[in-house]
Amino acid sequence: MSALDLISGEAELGSEEEDDSFDEATGEAKRKANGVNGTNGHFDDSSEEEDDDDDEEAAAAIRKDFIVEDDEEPEERERRRRERKKRRREEREEEEAGLDEEDLDLIGEANPDFKRRAPSEPKLKRLKRGHKQDKDVSRSRGVDDIFDSEEEGEDDNFRAQRQSHRTDHRNLHDEFADFIEEDFDDRDGNLDDDDADVARPTGRTYTEIKEAAGLDEIALEDMKAAFGEGDDYDWALDLQDREEDGEQRALDSEDVETTTKGLELKDVFEPSQLAERLLTDEDNAIRAADVPERFQLARKPFKDLVLTAEQFKEECIWVSDLVWERRKNEPDNELDPSFKEPLRKSVAKVLEFMVSDEYEVPFIFQHRRDYLIHMEKRLLLQDHLWRVFDLDLKFRALVEKRNALSDTYQRLRDLVDFRDEVFEEMLPAAVTMEELQDVQDYLHFQHASKLADLAALNASNASNGTHRRPGSSKALFERIRNSSVYGLVRAFGITADAFAQNALKEGRRQYTEDPTDRPDDLADSESIMDPPDYSSGAQCLKAAKAMFAEEIFLSPKMRKVMRRAYYTDGVVDCFRTDKGLRRIDESHPYYEFKYLRNQRITEIAPQSGLILKMIRAEEEGLIEIKIRIQNAESFRKKLYSEIESDNFSEIADAWNRARREVLDTALLKLNKLMARLVKENLRSQCEDEIAMKCRQEFSRRLDQAPYKPRGMALGTTPRVLAMSNGANALGRDPVCWAYIDDEGRVLENGKLTDLFLGDPDRGQSDGVDVEALVKLVERRKPDLIGLSGWSADTRKLYKLLEEIIERKDLPGTVWDDDGIERREKLDLIIVNDEVARLYQTSPRAQVEHPGFAPLTRYCVALAKYLQNPLTEYAALQKDIISITLDPAQAYVPQDKIFRWLETVYVDTVNMVGVDINEAVSDPYIQNLLPYVCGLGHRKAQQLIKVINLNGGSVSSRAELVGDPDQQRLGAVGPRVWSNCSSFLYIVFDSTDQDSDYLDNTRVHPEDYDLGRKMAADALELDEEDIEAETSENGPGAIVRKLVRDDQQERVNDLILEEYAEQLEKNFHQKKRTTLETIRLELQAPYEEIRESFALLSSEEIFTMFTGETKETLYEGMVVPVSIKKVGEDYIEARMDCGIEGTVPAIEISNRPDVPPKQLFQQFQTVQAKVMYLNRKTLAATFTLREEELRIPERKDHDRLPGEWDDTQEREDKESMKEKNDVSGRTQRVIKHPLFKPFNSAQAQEYLGSQARGDVVIRPSSNGADHLAVTWKVSDNIYQHIDVLELDKSSQFSSGGTLKIGGKYTYTDLDELIVNHVKAMAKKVDEMMTHEKYQNGTKAETERWLSTYTEANPKRSVYAFCIDPKHPGYFFLCFKAGQHAALQSWPVKVIPQAFELQKHPYPNMMTLCNGFKLLYSNMLSGKRR
């Protein structure tokens, strides 16, 4: 039996032996173990098993007196069969529960990831039934059980009915769990009484359920009928039981087939469920194949493609040329042109390793590094190796398409004996997908009729991208080609291919010949006209020109001419659209290219972010990108000279005019095509470039070791005290903290509220929490304090903690300095919190720390990031996309970004290595396994399962491929093992004779002999000594002796160059760097080689605390500020991002005679210009002077003359000003940063590209005492709020009291925005991120509900979706069972709550439970 039989077929979704019993009184799970029933405490010893037979015989005798052996015999037999089945299940459970801890450890069940080994038949593992059946089996006998004994002679039917009724009551909460689910958040460990009544814990009794729901028994029965009984998979369990019994009963035909072949997971579960858990047949095939998983997934489209020797040589040249072009343009390139040939040989060798040997990038970089070096210079780095891997895939796609075209052409030749020299010349010369597409277009145009005949003979001709392109024009040109009019096309004197060859300047020039007649005369001749379609000369000439133009347009060589011209002399122009005229103002991010002109492609191509932003703006309809050839008229005249004849005559002039007309027609189509293709190619290249930049930035973040306290070795895990105020105000809100020891355990956490230092000179004492912090540090002795947050107050907290450490002399790590014990003050650092922000609210955090507040979880993540950044990033998995690595990242498809980021995981994990035995037991380390060379998510799962089956640990790398003699299953195949073995290490145990020191190093097993040879030479052992030592203690004895004698440094005396020369001479293997690796590993196995922990720069801290960057906040920028304090000669103000600053007296106004308090007041929001910005201290200086505010801010762009259309910009500004001046009513101006002089349509256009919840304040059409507030609810959904202004001091001023709907009252616009609009936007976000929200229309949601209930007939389901016709409203759609009608209730978003049936609910949890109670009460009322 192989490992595949045990783990690769059908997975176990939870076996009965894993179930816990359930304590109804406490609600806690209990484990049955050591043969003791966890409920009654009685021992299940062997005597009870022996009594079972007697009990069964006695029961049979009793039944004999009450069972009539007549027509009821089949039913009775079926009942007895069910009882036997149940009894066998109970016996199995008791037997499994009786295993002691040694048995559990032996089979690996003690490991939380253990999956039980199952027999090959039946294949389906028993489905997990839930806690209620354990409870039923193990509960004590009570009053309800008095009459259960069959010895009492009770009527079977009555007993069954009563038992069923009792079971319904006992398990009613399970039926309710289907629809009436528990949404209460108990993060703090307790619930209010009212909440607890609604929450319905699983252990509730029937009476408690009725009291909580407010329903009687009849209503509950209705609910049960509507929401099902939880027996969705009973049919699968029944089929399995029949298999176990060996019964061949009269099932329907489908069940007979299923029973015969054995149930599989795909027979029970949805394909999407299997795909999510990587349990499909395809996933199992990937597990089974002895090929690296990443290779299988990447090469899946080309799995049937086998490169020939010639194609492989071509690939080596093709890939190396592209790599060289990239290499020589890199800023840090050290290779001169003489390295081109060595690089080509290196690329060829890398491709051989990847294609023939199937080695992944980390293996090549680590164990074949000698092939990447020439003259002590690295030809290829890891970035280049991944580039080679990517180019290999692109070349395979190229070859596959080329093969398909070649095959189509050959089949055409088999059908009709002909040759197409243009196709045969251009197909081998095509080296890009664009050129191959040109050849394909040519083939389908030139031989359309033959392809149609071939398709008719072979209806299955749909092969690999060679479909005919539909279009009626093809039929038209086929008619021309098959008519006599085509003679007029030949009369042009030159073919399209010959003309294109002239334009390419390749080969001998082709000359144009003129006919003896003028074009119109020749067209009128009988030899040309072909009635009835072409019955006049004008028709014939027009058709001939169109045909010749199409031939030029579809000529592969001509397209090559145009493509070359566009890439060398192409320019890009941006033109704003009417929509862009209004939407893109000077503060808009797209303004930098609104009037951009004459940008050469060669110069703009490196600006990947700019190009992608321009393309996004074009997709939004704001600009139009036009690509053209610079000096197009000169280019056109050059082409004229290549198609015209050199003759001088009236006839030659007439034909040359016709040729120019044909070329103009072809150029129109070619320019349109090339502009589109160049734009697509630029986009693809820019996306790749941004993805590569993200890879490089992510590599920098991953390549950092744990934070190293002073005096400790690099790689030591520190003890961390993490603290944060989050977004809270310091001094008003608590500061959360968590202490994590060096094993990653959270030992303590809490909050500090009264945290401030007093002033002894003034008699002011410290806050009480200062002493608590000091005692905490003295008790736990952390190596450092890690601090972070997302508000400017975090900088204040940093300064406060810095002062506390200094004043209280808080000690840090004790370290030894040449025998002298040293201790310095406790380290305090600001930590990068991008991982912690994602972790704090993630499902993983809630599972790992369910009782912690989100900010405490945030602190835990900060500490673990300090202890090992790699494991924290790896645990994010696909959420890593949420981290911004490049400003243009948002313009690149996420799957492309993630694919490149995965390569960074692979590089870093294999550089660090994985302790395989630690990975078996530690889920955090398991997150690294999929990125080990050769593995992947599927093979990593298989690896862990097989290790558990083998006993739960690995003692040598060789064990991973299996050992039949020791009954060890193979976890990986030989080829995958070659890839992964050196990156999975086993900690060396000097007390274990079988432990191999080299298994704990980066040395690959293929090089163990070299390592042992080097150890023997370092110890100066002769052959006899070596043989004696190895024969007694095994092959690893020499290295073990080297380590035991502490002689590792002696390997530094070896001359490795001579070793390397001998290996290359005798075995043709380059091993110089491998020998150096062995030398280092023998002295320090798997030494930490990552860079030191990276401290944040001032700019990074500034962005983390404020959310601003150099592009979004800079000196000279006008921003809204809130006035905190108005002094006699100064003003203190604060920006929205939290940065505080002052306004000096000279910058307050132009009227020094007016006191500031008469001009401004506290809490007022005004416009201010940033005069000075200190990004380190988060402080600023502002000005409020009107003349300064009127000076428009404008970013300086380095542009040459002619690259910006100043004329168009000036005209647009004047046009917009005129439109505002001639508007129908007096234009109101409110001094607020969100005020815009828009109407409703303009407001919606402006908000179209903004984020959800963004706001525009605008004039209202309801009069001067009204304002309108428009906010973005969701994409293309906007709510317009009418605001009534009261207490107005003048007609144009803002009201002192603002009312909305007669219900909500606010004192100013800022309060209204925060407490009304933003509050509703927050509720919209809460709704749209909830698990019950469906991102589609109401019809799509109802279809989903219907599909769900059809797949689960006895279940009910509900979901929310947005109501686009009524902004601010959502639909609550539900379906109470398969045959129930679809229903929907409106949900209104109001400030701080949701409103359903006129009942407000503060959050989604209470809304969901409120709906369920309302629906239950509605059912109850109907029943009454």
XYZ file of C-alpha atoms in Angstrom, residues 786-986:
201
model
C 7.740 47.418 20.116
C 5.404 50.309 19.402
C 3.104 51.189 16.537
C -0.278 52.665 15.662
C -2.082 54.553 12.968
C -2.446 58.047 14.383
C -0.155 60.967 14.963
C -0.644 60.460 18.713
C 1.494 57.341 18.437
C 4.479 59.643 17.998
C 3.543 61.255 21.328
C 3.314 57.818 22.915
C 6.794 57.039 21.602
C 8.222 60.178 23.166
C 6.409 59.401 26.438
C 7.777 55.845 26.618
C 11.224 57.105 25.703
C 11.081 59.495 28.641
C 9.732 56.792 31.009
C 12.599 54.448 30.070
C 15.097 57.217 30.654
C 13.622 58.478 33.921
C 12.871 55.076 35.428
C 16.062 53.541 34.074
C 14.239 50.526 32.679
C 16.849 47.826 31.930
C 17.237 45.928 28.702
C 19.008 42.682 27.841
C 22.080 41.615 29.792
C 24.923 40.723 27.430
C 28.523 39.659 27.687
C 31.240 41.892 26.250
C 34.558 40.035 26.458
C 33.730 38.636 29.881
C 32.196 41.860 31.155
C 28.479 41.787 31.861
C 26.773 44.772 30.321
C 23.232 46.053 30.497
C 21.867 49.049 28.674
C 18.508 50.749 28.704
C 15.513 48.933 27.256
C 15.226 49.167 23.485
C 12.207 51.028 22.112
C 11.459 50.817 18.399
C 8.591 51.716 16.078
C 7.444 48.621 14.221
C 6.075 48.272 10.698
C 2.403 47.473 11.292
C 1.186 46.468 7.814
C 0.850 42.829 8.888
C -0.692 43.692 12.252
C -3.409 45.824 10.662
C -4.523 42.889 8.537
C -4.231 40.421 11.390
C -6.207 42.207 14.110
C -9.640 41.681 12.522
C -8.887 38.522 10.550
C -10.680 35.212 11.186
C -7.296 33.712 12.067
C -6.848 36.223 14.891
C -10.314 35.513 16.239
C -9.560 31.798 16.307
C -6.125 32.178 17.906
C -7.122 34.838 20.461
C -10.913 34.851 20.722
C -11.065 36.791 23.976
C -8.708 39.598 22.944
C -9.786 43.025 21.785
C -8.738 43.864 18.202
C -6.094 46.324 19.402
C -4.606 43.659 21.669
C -4.439 41.261 18.730
C -2.729 44.078 16.856
C -0.084 44.186 19.598
C 0.355 40.409 19.403
C 0.999 40.681 15.673
C 3.530 43.477 16.228
C 5.454 41.296 18.659
C 5.426 38.260 16.403
C 6.559 40.413 13.504
C 9.571 41.435 15.567
C 10.243 37.771 16.386
C 10.039 36.528 12.779
C 8.800 38.729 9.928
C 8.827 35.804 7.481
C 6.278 33.655 9.325
C 3.949 36.619 9.804
C 3.998 37.547 6.135
C 3.572 33.906 5.107
C 0.536 33.515 7.379
C -1.223 36.278 5.403
C -1.311 34.086 2.285
C -3.394 35.889 -0.397
C -4.122 38.835 1.916
C -0.600 39.992 1.111
C -2.162 41.717 -1.907
C -3.680 44.257 0.491
C -0.212 45.594 1.340
C 0.929 48.454 -0.886
C 4.376 47.770 -2.296
C 4.302 50.227 -5.205
C 2.103 53.291 -5.872
C 1.000 51.839 -9.236
C 0.162 48.420 -7.786
C -3.577 49.161 -7.963
C -3.419 49.310 -11.763
C -2.060 45.752 -12.118
C -4.257 42.614 -11.927
C -4.022 41.115 -8.454
C -3.314 37.591 -9.663
C -0.234 38.820 -11.530
C 1.029 40.657 -8.449
C 0.408 37.649 -6.224
C 2.178 35.302 -8.639
C 5.352 37.355 -8.391
C 5.046 37.843 -4.641
C 4.854 34.064 -4.247
C 8.295 33.833 -5.807
C 9.619 36.007 -2.961
C 8.107 33.619 -0.434
C 9.843 30.756 -2.243
C 13.210 32.530 -2.302
C 13.146 33.543 1.350
C 11.742 30.332 2.811
C 14.392 28.278 1.037
C 17.115 30.670 2.119
C 16.043 30.251 5.756
C 15.064 26.569 5.601
C 12.293 24.771 7.501
C 12.681 22.485 10.508
C 10.458 19.677 9.247
C 9.732 18.238 12.686
C 8.752 21.644 14.020
C 6.510 22.158 10.986
C 4.609 18.950 11.769
C 3.449 20.319 15.106
C 3.441 24.097 14.586
C 0.765 25.559 12.265
C 2.754 28.789 11.906
C 5.752 26.918 10.529
C 3.445 24.824 8.345
C 2.551 28.027 6.525
C 6.104 28.002 5.143
C 6.024 24.454 3.737
C 4.126 25.249 0.494
C 6.987 27.545 -0.501
C 9.725 24.965 -0.027
C 11.434 24.098 -3.297
C 9.543 21.306 -5.105
C 6.484 21.499 -2.857
C 3.263 23.492 -2.989
C 0.036 23.609 -1.035
C -1.024 20.117 -2.119
C 2.323 18.398 -1.687
C 2.849 20.152 1.661
C -0.459 18.731 2.873
C 0.575 15.283 1.723
C 3.991 15.628 3.366
C 2.468 16.400 6.770
C -0.097 13.603 6.512
C 2.463 10.958 5.611
C 4.819 12.052 8.379
C 1.958 11.710 10.847
C 1.172 8.261 9.471
C 4.832 7.331 9.838
C 4.848 8.256 13.507
C 4.819 12.041 13.598
C 8.531 12.772 13.206
C 11.403 12.497 10.740
C 14.867 11.335 11.783
C 16.646 11.726 8.434
C 16.096 13.371 5.090
C 16.215 9.991 3.381
C 13.055 8.941 5.243
C 11.007 11.386 3.170
C 11.155 9.100 0.117
C 10.063 6.108 2.199
C 11.696 2.986 3.566
C 9.818 -0.301 2.949
C 12.105 -2.201 5.319
C 11.074 0.027 8.210
C 7.493 0.316 6.909
C 7.936 4.016 6.209
C 5.644 5.495 3.575
C 7.109 7.853 1.004
C 6.027 11.458 1.523
C 7.506 12.697 -1.770
C 8.854 11.172 -4.945
C 12.568 11.056 -5.847
C 12.463 14.112 -8.098
C 10.543 16.264 -5.635
C 12.856 15.004 -2.898
C 15.868 16.174 -4.880
C 14.331 19.627 -4.982
C 13.223 19.928 -1.376
C 15.565 17.797 0.730
C 18.279 20.375 1.427
C 15.718 22.991 2.460
C 14.063 20.733 5.046
C 16.455 20.261 7.940
C 16.458 17.967 10.972
